[in-house]
mmCIF file of C-alpha atoms in Angstrom:
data_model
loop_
_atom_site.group_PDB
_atom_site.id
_atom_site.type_symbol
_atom_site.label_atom_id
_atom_site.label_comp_id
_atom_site.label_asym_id
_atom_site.label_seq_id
_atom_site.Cartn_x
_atom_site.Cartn_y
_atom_site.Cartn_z
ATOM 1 C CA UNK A 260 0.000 0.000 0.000
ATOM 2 C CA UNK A 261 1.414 3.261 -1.046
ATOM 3 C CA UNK A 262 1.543 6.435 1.576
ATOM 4 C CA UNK A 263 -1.602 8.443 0.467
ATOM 5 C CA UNK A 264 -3.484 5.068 0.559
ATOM 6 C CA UNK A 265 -2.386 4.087 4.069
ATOM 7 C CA UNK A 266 -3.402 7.607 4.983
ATOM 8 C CA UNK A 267 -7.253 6.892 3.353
ATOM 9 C CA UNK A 268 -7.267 3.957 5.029
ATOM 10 C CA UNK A 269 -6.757 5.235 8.748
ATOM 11 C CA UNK A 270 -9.098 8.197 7.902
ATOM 12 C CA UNK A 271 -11.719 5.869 6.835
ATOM 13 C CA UNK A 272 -11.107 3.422 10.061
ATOM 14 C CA UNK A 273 -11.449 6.473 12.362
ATOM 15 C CA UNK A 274 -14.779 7.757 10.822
ATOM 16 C CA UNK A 275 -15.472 4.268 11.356
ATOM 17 C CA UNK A 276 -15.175 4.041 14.629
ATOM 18 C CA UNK A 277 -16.797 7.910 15.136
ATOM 19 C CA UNK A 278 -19.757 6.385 13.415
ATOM 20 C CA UNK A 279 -19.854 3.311 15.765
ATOM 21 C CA UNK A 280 -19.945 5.739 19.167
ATOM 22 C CA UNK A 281 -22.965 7.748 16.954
ATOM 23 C CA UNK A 282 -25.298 5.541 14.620
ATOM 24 C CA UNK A 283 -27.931 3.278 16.779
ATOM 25 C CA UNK A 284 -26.149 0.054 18.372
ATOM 26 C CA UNK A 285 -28.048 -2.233 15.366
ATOM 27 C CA UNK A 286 -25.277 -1.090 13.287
ATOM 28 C CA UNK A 287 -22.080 -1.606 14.989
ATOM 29 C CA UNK A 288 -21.055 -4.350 14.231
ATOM 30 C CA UNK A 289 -22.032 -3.889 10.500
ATOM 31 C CA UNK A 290 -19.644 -0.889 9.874
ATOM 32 C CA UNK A 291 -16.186 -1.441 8.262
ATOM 33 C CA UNK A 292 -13.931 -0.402 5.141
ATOM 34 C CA UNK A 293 -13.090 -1.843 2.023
ATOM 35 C CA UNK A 294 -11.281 0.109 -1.032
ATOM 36 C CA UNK A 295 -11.965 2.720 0.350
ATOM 37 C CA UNK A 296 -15.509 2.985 1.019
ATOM 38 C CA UNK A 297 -17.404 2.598 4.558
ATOM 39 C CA UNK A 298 -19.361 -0.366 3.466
ATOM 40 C CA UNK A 299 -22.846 -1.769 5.958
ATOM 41 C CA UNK A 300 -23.252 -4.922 5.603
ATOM 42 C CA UNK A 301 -27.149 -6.046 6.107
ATOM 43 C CA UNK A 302 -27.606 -9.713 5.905
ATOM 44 C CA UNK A 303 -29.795 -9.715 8.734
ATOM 45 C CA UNK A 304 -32.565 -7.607 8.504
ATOM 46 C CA UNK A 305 -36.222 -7.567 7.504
ATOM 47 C CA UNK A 306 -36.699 -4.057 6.691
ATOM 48 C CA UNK A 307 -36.908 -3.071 2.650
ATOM 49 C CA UNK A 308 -33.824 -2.102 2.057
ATOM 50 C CA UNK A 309 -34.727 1.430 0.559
ATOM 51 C CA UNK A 310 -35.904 2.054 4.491
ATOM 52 C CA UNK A 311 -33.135 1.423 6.021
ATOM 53 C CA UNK A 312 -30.894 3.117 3.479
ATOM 54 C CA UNK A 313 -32.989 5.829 3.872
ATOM 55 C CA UNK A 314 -32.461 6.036 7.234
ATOM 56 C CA UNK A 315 -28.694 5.175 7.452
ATOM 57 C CA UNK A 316 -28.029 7.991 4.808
ATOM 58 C CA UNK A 317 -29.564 10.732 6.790
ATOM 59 C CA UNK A 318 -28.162 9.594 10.141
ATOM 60 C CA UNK A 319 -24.863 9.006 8.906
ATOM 61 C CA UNK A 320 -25.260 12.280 6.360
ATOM 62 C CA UNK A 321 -26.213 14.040 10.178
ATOM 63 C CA UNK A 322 -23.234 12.433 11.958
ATOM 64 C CA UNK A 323 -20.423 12.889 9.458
ATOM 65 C CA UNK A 324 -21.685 16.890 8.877
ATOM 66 C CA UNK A 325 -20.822 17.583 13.098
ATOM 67 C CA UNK A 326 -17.262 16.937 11.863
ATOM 68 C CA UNK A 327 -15.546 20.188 10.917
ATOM 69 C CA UNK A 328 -12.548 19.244 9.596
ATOM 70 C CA UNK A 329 -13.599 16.431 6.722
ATOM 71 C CA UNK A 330 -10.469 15.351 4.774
ATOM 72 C CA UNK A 331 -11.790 13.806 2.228
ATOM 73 C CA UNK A 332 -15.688 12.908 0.275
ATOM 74 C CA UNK A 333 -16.814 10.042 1.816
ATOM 75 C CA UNK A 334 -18.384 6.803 0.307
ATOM 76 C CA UNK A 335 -20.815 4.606 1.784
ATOM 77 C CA UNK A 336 -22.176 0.986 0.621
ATOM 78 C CA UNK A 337 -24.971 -0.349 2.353
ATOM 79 C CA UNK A 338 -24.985 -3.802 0.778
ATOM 80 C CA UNK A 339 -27.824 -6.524 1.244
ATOM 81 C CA UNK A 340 -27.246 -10.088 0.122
ATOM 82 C CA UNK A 341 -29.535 -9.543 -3.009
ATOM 83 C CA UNK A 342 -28.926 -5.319 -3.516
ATOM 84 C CA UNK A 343 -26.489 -2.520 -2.848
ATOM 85 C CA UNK A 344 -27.109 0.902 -2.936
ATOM 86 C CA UNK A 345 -24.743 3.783 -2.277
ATOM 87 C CA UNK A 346 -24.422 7.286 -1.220
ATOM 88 C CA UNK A 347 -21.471 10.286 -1.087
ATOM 89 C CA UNK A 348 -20.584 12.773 1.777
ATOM 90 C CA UNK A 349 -18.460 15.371 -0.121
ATOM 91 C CA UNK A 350 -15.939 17.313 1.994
ATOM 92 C CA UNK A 351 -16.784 20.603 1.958
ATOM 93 C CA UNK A 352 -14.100 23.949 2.486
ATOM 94 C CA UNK A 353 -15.576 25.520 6.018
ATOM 95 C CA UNK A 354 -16.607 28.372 4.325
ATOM 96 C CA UNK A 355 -19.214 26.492 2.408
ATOM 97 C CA UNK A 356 -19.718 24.439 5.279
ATOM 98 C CA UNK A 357 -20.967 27.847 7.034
ATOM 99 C CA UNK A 358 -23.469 28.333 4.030
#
């Protein structure tokens, strides 16, 4: 692993665990990164997926906005045995954060 990717990659593990002290306990154990994306795995609940992607993206979209000092756009996965969908929290400058 090159430098810049080692740097992703402990970026990504620490909103990782941030996200683990702030989404609902369901999800803990769910929560972890792969090529660089924060990827929830799902195999295990009966919800319709497009609920609880709804509600992961605006908790985690609520969570990851607190932080004032995002390095980098963040991609989530929340993956289901039988469907995927996705999501993006760009970083934003503070001044446009402040908007």
């Amino acid at each position: 692993m090159t430098t810049a990717e080692n740097i992703m990659t402990e970026y990504l593990t620490r909103v990782c665990t941030f996200l683990k002290q702030e989404l609902p306990t369901k999800y803990w154990t769910f929560i972890s990164v792969e090529n660089n994306k924060i990827i929830i795995t799902l195999n295990q609940f009966t919800k319709a997926l497009n609920e609880i992607y709804i509600e992961l993206q605006e908790l985690i979209t609520e969570k990851i906005f607190r932080v004032r000092e995002r390095q980098y756009d963040l991609h989530f996965v929340i993956w289901t045995p039988t469907q995927t969908r996705d999501f993006s929290v760009l970083k934003l400058s503070s001044k446009e954060q402040e908007i």
